[in-house]
PDB file of C-alpha atoms in Angstrom:
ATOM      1  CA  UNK L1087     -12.140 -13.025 -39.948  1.00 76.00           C
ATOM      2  CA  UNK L1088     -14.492 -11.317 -42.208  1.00 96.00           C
ATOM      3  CA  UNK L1089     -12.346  -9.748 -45.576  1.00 96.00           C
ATOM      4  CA  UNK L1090     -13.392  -6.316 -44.837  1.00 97.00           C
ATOM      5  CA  UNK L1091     -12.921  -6.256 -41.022  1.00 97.00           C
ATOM      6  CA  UNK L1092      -9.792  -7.265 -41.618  1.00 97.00           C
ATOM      7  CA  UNK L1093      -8.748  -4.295 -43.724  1.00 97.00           C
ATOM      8  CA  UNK L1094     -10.606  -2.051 -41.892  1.00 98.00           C
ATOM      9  CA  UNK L1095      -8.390  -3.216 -38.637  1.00 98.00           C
ATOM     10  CA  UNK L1096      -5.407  -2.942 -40.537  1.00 98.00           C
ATOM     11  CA  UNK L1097      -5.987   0.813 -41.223  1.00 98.00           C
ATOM     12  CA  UNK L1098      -6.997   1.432 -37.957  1.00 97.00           C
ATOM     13  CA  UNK L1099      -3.683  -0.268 -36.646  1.00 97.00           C
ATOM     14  CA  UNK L1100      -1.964   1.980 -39.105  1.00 97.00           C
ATOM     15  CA  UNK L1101      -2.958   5.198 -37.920  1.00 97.00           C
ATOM     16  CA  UNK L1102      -1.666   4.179 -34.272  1.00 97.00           C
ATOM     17  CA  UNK L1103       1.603   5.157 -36.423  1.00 98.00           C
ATOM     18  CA  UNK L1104       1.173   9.060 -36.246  1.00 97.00           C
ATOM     19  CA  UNK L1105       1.338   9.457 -32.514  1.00 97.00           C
ATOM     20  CA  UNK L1106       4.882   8.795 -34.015  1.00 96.00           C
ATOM     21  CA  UNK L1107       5.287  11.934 -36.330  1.00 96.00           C
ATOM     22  CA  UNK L1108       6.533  14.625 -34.435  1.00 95.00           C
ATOM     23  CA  UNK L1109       5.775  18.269 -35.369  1.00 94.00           C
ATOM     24  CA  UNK L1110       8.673  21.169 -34.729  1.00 91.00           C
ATOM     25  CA  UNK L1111       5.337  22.883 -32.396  1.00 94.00           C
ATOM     26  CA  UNK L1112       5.822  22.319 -29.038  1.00 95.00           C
ATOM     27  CA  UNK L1113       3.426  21.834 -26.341  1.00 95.00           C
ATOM     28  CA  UNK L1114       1.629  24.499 -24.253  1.00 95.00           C
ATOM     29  CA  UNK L1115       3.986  23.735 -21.331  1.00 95.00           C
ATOM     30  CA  UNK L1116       6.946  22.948 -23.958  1.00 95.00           C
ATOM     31  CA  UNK L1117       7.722  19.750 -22.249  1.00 96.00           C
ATOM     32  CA  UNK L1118       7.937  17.619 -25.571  1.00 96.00           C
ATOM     33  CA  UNK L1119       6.988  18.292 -29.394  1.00 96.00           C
ATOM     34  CA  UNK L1120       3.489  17.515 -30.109  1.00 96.00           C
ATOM     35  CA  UNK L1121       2.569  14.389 -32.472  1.00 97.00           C
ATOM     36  CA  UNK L1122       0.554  14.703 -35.757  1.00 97.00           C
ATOM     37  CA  UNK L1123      -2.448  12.744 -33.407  1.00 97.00           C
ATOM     38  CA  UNK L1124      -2.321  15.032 -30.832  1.00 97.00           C
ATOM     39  CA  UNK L1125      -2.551  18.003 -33.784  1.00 97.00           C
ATOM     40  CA  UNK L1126      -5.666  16.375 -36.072  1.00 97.00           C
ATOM     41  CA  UNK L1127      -7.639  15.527 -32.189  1.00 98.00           C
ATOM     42  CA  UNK L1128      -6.810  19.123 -31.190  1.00 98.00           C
ATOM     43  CA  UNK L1129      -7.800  20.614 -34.571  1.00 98.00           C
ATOM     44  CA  UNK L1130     -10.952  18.398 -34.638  1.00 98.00           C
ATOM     45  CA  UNK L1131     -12.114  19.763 -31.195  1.00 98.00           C
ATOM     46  CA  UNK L1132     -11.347  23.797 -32.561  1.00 98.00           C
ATOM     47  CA  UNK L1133     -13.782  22.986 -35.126  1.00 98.00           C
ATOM     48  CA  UNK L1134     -16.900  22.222 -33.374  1.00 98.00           C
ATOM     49  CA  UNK L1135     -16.061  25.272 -30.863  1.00 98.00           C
ATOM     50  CA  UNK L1136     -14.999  28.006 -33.209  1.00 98.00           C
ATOM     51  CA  UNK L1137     -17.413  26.906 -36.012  1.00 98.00           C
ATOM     52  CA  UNK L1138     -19.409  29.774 -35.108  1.00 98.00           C
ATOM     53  CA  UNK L1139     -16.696  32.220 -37.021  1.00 98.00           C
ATOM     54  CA  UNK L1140     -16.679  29.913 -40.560  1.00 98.00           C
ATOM     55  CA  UNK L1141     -16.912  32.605 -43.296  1.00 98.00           C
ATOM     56  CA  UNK L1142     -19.258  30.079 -44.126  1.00 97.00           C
ATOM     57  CA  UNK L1143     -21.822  27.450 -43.056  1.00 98.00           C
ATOM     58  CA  UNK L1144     -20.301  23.735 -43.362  1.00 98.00           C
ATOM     59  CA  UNK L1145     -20.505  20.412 -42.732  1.00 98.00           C
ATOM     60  CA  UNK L1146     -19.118  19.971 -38.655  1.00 98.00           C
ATOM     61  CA  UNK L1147     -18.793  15.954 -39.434  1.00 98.00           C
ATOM     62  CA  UNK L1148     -17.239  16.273 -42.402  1.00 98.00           C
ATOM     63  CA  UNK L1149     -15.033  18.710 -41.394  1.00 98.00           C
ATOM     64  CA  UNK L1150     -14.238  17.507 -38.557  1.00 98.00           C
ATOM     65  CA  UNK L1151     -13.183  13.612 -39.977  1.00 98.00           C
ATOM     66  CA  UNK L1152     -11.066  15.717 -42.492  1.00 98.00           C
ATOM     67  CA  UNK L1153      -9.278  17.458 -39.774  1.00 98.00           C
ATOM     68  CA  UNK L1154      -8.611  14.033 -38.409  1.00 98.00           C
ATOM     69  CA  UNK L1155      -7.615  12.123 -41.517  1.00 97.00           C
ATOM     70  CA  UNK L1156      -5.301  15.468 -43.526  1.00 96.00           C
ATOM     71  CA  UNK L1157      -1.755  14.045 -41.949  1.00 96.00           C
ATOM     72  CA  UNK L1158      -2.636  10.469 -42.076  1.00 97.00           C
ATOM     73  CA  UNK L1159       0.068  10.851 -45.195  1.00 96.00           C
ATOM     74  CA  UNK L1160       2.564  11.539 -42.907  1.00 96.00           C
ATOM     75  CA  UNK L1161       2.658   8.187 -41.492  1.00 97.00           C
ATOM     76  CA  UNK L1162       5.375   7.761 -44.647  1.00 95.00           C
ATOM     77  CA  UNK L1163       5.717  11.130 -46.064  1.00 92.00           C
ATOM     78  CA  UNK L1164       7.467  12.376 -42.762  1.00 87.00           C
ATOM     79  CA  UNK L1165       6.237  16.255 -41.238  1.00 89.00           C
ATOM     80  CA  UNK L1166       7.112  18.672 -43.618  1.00 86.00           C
ATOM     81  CA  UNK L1167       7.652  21.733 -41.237  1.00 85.00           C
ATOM     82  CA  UNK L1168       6.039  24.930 -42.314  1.00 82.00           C
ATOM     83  CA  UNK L1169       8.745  26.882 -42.997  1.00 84.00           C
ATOM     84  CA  UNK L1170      11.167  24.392 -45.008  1.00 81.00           C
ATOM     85  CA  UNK L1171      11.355  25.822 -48.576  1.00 83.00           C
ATOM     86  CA  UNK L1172      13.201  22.913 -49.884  1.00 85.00           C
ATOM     87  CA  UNK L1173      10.668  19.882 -48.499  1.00 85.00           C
ATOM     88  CA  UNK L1174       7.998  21.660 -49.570  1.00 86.00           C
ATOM     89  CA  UNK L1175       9.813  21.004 -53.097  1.00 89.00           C
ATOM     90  CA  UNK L1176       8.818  17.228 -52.858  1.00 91.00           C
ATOM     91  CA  UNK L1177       6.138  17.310 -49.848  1.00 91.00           C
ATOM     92  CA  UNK L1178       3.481  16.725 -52.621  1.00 88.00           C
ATOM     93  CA  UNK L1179       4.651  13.597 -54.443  1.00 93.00           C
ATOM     94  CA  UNK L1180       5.589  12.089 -51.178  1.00 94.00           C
ATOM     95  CA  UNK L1181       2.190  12.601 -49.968  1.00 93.00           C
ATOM     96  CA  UNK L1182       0.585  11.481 -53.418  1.00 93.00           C
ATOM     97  CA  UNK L1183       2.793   8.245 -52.648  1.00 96.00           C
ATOM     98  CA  UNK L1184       1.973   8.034 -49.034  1.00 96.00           C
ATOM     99  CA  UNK L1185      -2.087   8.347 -49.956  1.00 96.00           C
ATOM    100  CA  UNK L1186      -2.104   5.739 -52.702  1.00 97.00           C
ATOM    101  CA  UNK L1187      -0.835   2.724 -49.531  1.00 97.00           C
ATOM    102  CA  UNK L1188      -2.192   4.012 -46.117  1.00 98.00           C
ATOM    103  CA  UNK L1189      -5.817   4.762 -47.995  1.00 98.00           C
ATOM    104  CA  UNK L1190      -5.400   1.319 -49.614  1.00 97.00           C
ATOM    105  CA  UNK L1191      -5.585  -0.466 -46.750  1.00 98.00           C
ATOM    106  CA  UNK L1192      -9.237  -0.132 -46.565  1.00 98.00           C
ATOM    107  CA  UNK L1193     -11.845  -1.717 -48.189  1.00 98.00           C
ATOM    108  CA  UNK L1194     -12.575   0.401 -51.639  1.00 97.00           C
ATOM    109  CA  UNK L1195     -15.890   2.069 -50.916  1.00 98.00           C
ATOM    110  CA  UNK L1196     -13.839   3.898 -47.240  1.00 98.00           C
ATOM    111  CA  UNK L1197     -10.678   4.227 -49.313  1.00 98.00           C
ATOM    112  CA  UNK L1198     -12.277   6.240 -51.809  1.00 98.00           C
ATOM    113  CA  UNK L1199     -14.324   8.177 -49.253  1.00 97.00           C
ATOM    114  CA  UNK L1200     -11.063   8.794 -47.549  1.00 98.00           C
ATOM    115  CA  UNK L1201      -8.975   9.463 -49.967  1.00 97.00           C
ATOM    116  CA  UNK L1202     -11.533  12.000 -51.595  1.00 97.00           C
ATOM    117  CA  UNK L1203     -11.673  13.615 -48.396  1.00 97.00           C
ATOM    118  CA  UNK L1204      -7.797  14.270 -47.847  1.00 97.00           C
ATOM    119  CA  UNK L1205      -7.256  15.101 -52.115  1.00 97.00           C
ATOM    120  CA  UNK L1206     -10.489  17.988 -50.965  1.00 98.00           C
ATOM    121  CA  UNK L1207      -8.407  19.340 -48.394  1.00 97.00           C
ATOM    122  CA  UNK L1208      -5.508  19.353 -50.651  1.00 95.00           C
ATOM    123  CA  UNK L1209      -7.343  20.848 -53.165  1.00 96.00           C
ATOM    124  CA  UNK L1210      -8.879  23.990 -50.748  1.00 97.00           C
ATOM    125  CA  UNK L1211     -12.117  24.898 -52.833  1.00 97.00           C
ATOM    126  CA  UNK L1212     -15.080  23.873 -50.503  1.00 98.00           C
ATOM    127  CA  UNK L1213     -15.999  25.683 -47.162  1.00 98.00           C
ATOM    128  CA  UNK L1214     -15.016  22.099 -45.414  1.00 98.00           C
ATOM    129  CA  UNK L1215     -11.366  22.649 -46.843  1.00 98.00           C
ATOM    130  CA  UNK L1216     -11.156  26.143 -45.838  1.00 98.00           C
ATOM    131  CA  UNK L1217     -12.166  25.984 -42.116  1.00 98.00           C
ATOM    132  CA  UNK L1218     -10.106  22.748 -41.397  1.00 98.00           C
ATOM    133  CA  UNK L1219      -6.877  25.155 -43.094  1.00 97.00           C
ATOM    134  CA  UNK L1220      -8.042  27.767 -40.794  1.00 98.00           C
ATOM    135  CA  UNK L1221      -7.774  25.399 -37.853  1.00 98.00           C
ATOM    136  CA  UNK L1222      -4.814  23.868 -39.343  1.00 97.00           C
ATOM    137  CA  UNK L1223      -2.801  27.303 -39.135  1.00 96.00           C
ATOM    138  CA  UNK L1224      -4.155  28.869 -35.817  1.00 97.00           C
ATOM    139  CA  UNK L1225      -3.217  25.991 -33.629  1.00 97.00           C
ATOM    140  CA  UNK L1226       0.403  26.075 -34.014  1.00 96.00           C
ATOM    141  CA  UNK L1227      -0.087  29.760 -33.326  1.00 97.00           C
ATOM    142  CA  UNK L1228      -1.613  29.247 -30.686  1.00 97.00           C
ATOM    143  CA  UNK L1229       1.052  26.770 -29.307  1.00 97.00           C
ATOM    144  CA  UNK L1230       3.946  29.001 -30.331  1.00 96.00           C
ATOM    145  CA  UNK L1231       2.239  32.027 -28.994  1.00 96.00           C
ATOM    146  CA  UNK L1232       1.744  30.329 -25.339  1.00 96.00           C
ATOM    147  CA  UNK L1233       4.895  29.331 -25.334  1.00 96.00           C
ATOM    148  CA  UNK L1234       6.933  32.796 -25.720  1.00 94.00           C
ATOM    149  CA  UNK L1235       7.769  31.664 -29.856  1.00 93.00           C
ATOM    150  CA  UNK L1236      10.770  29.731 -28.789  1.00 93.00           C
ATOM    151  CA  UNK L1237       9.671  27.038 -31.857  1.00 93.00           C
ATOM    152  CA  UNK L1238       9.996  30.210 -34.021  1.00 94.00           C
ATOM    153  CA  UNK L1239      12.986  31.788 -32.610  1.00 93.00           C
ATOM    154  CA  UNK L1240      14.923  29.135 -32.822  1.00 91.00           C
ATOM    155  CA  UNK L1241      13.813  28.465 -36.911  1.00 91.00           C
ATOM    156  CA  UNK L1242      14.689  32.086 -37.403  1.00 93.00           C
ATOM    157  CA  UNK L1243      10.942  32.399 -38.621  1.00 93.00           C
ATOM    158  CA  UNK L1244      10.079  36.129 -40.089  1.00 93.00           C
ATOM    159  CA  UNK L1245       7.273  38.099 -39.609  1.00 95.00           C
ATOM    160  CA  UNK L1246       6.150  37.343 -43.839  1.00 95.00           C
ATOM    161  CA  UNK L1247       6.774  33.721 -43.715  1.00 93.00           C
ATOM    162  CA  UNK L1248       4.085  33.391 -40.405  1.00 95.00           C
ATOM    163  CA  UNK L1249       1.974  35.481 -42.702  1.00 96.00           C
ATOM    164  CA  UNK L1250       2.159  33.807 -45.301  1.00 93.00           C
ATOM    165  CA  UNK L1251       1.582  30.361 -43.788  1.00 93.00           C
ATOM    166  CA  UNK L1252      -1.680  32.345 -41.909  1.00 94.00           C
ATOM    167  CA  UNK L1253      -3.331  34.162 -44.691  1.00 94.00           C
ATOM    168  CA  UNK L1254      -5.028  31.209 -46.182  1.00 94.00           C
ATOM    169  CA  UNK L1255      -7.020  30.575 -43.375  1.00 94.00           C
ATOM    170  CA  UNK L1256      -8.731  33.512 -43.763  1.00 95.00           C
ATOM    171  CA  UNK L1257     -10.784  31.610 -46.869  1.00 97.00           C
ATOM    172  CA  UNK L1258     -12.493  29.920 -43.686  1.00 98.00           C
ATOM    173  CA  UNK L1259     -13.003  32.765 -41.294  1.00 98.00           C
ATOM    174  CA  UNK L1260     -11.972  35.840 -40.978  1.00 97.00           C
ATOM    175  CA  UNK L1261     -13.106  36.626 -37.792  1.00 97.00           C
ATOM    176  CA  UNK L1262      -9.769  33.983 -37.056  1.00 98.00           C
ATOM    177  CA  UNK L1263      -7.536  35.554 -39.599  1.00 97.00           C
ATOM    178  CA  UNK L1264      -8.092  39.063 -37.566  1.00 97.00           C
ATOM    179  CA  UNK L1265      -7.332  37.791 -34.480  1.00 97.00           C
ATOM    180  CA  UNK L1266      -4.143  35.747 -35.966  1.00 97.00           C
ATOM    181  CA  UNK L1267      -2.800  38.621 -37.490  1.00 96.00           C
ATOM    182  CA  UNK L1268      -2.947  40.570 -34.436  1.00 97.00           C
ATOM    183  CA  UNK L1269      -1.045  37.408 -32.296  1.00 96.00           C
ATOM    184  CA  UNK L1270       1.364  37.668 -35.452  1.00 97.00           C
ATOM    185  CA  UNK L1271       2.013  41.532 -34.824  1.00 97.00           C
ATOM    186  CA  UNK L1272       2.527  41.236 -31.246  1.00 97.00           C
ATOM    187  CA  UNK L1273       4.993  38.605 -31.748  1.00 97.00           C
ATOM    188  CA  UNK L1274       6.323  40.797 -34.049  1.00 97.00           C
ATOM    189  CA  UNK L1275       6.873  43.785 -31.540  1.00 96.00           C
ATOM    190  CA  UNK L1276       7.796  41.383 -28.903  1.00 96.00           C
ATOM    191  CA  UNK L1277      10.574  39.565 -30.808  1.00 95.00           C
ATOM    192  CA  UNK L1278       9.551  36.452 -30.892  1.00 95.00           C
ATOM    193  CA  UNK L1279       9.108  36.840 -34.937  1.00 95.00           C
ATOM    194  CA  UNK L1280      11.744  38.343 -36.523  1.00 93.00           C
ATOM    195  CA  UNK L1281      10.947  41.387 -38.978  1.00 91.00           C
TER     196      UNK L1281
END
């Protein structure tokens, strides 16, 4: 087999790997926690629909491939949940780690490409970056709003830590940081968030 079909198979076999990682969101229906695939495909399809709201205009295809590719790391680095203080300590360097081998599968001119495109979403400074982290934040909302917050309830999230994780997004539109901080405040009142 041809050197650089080879490595390009190998990658793609690798990535079968994060229908593995399981995020703390739930489901719609909350039958099962939802896989980091299941989250980049979702996330992928938001863009092209909500891409009318970018703060911004952007590259769709790029964007969209980043969306795809921004938790490939967590084939080894594990899900670092959005609310864990103390893995967020290391989540970083095991990511760095994580990059250097899954991205190194490929031949160099796609590993590069790759690579660049995860360290740009890392690095949040190009409309690309920001809509995929608005996208990145509103569908767990979404999830946790649709199904009553029990993923947050049973965290103990607050109202300031969904907040917090939220108000990034609104570098990428904030048509979508509105309308999240109004699911946020409802939750609030509801008590599905804690004050």
């Amino acid at each position: 087999m041809d050197a650089r079909l080879e490595r390009q198979l190998a990658f793609i076999l690798e990535l079968d790997k994060e229908k593995n990682i399981l995020r703390q969101t739930h489901l719609s229906d909350y039958s099962r926690r939802e896989n980091d695939a299941e989250h980049a495909w979702h996330m992928a399809v938001m863009l092209y629909l909500l891409r009318e709201y970018a703060n911004e205009p952007f590259d769709l295809a790029k964007a969209m491939m980043m969306a795809l590719i921004h938790d490939v790391v967590e084939i080894d680095a594990g899900d670092t949940y959005a609310y864990d203080e103390e893995a967020k300590k290391t989540q970083a360097e095991r990511e760095a780690k994580a990059a250097e081998r899954i991205f190194g599968l490929l031949p160099d001119d796609q590993r590069d490409e790759l690579r660049a495109l995860f360290e740009e979403y890392e690095a949040q400074e190009t409309p690309e970056a920001h809509i995929v982290r608005s996208m990145d934040s509103l569908q767990p909302l979404l999830l946790n709003d649709k199904t009553e917050g029990r993923d947050w309830r049973s965290h103990g999230v607050r109202m300031e830590q969904v907040i917090r994780r939220q108000e990034p997004g609104r570098l990428g539109s904030e048509k979508l940081w509105e309308f999240s901080k109004a699911l946020i405040e409802r939750n609030t009142r509801e008590g599905k968030i804690l004050k």
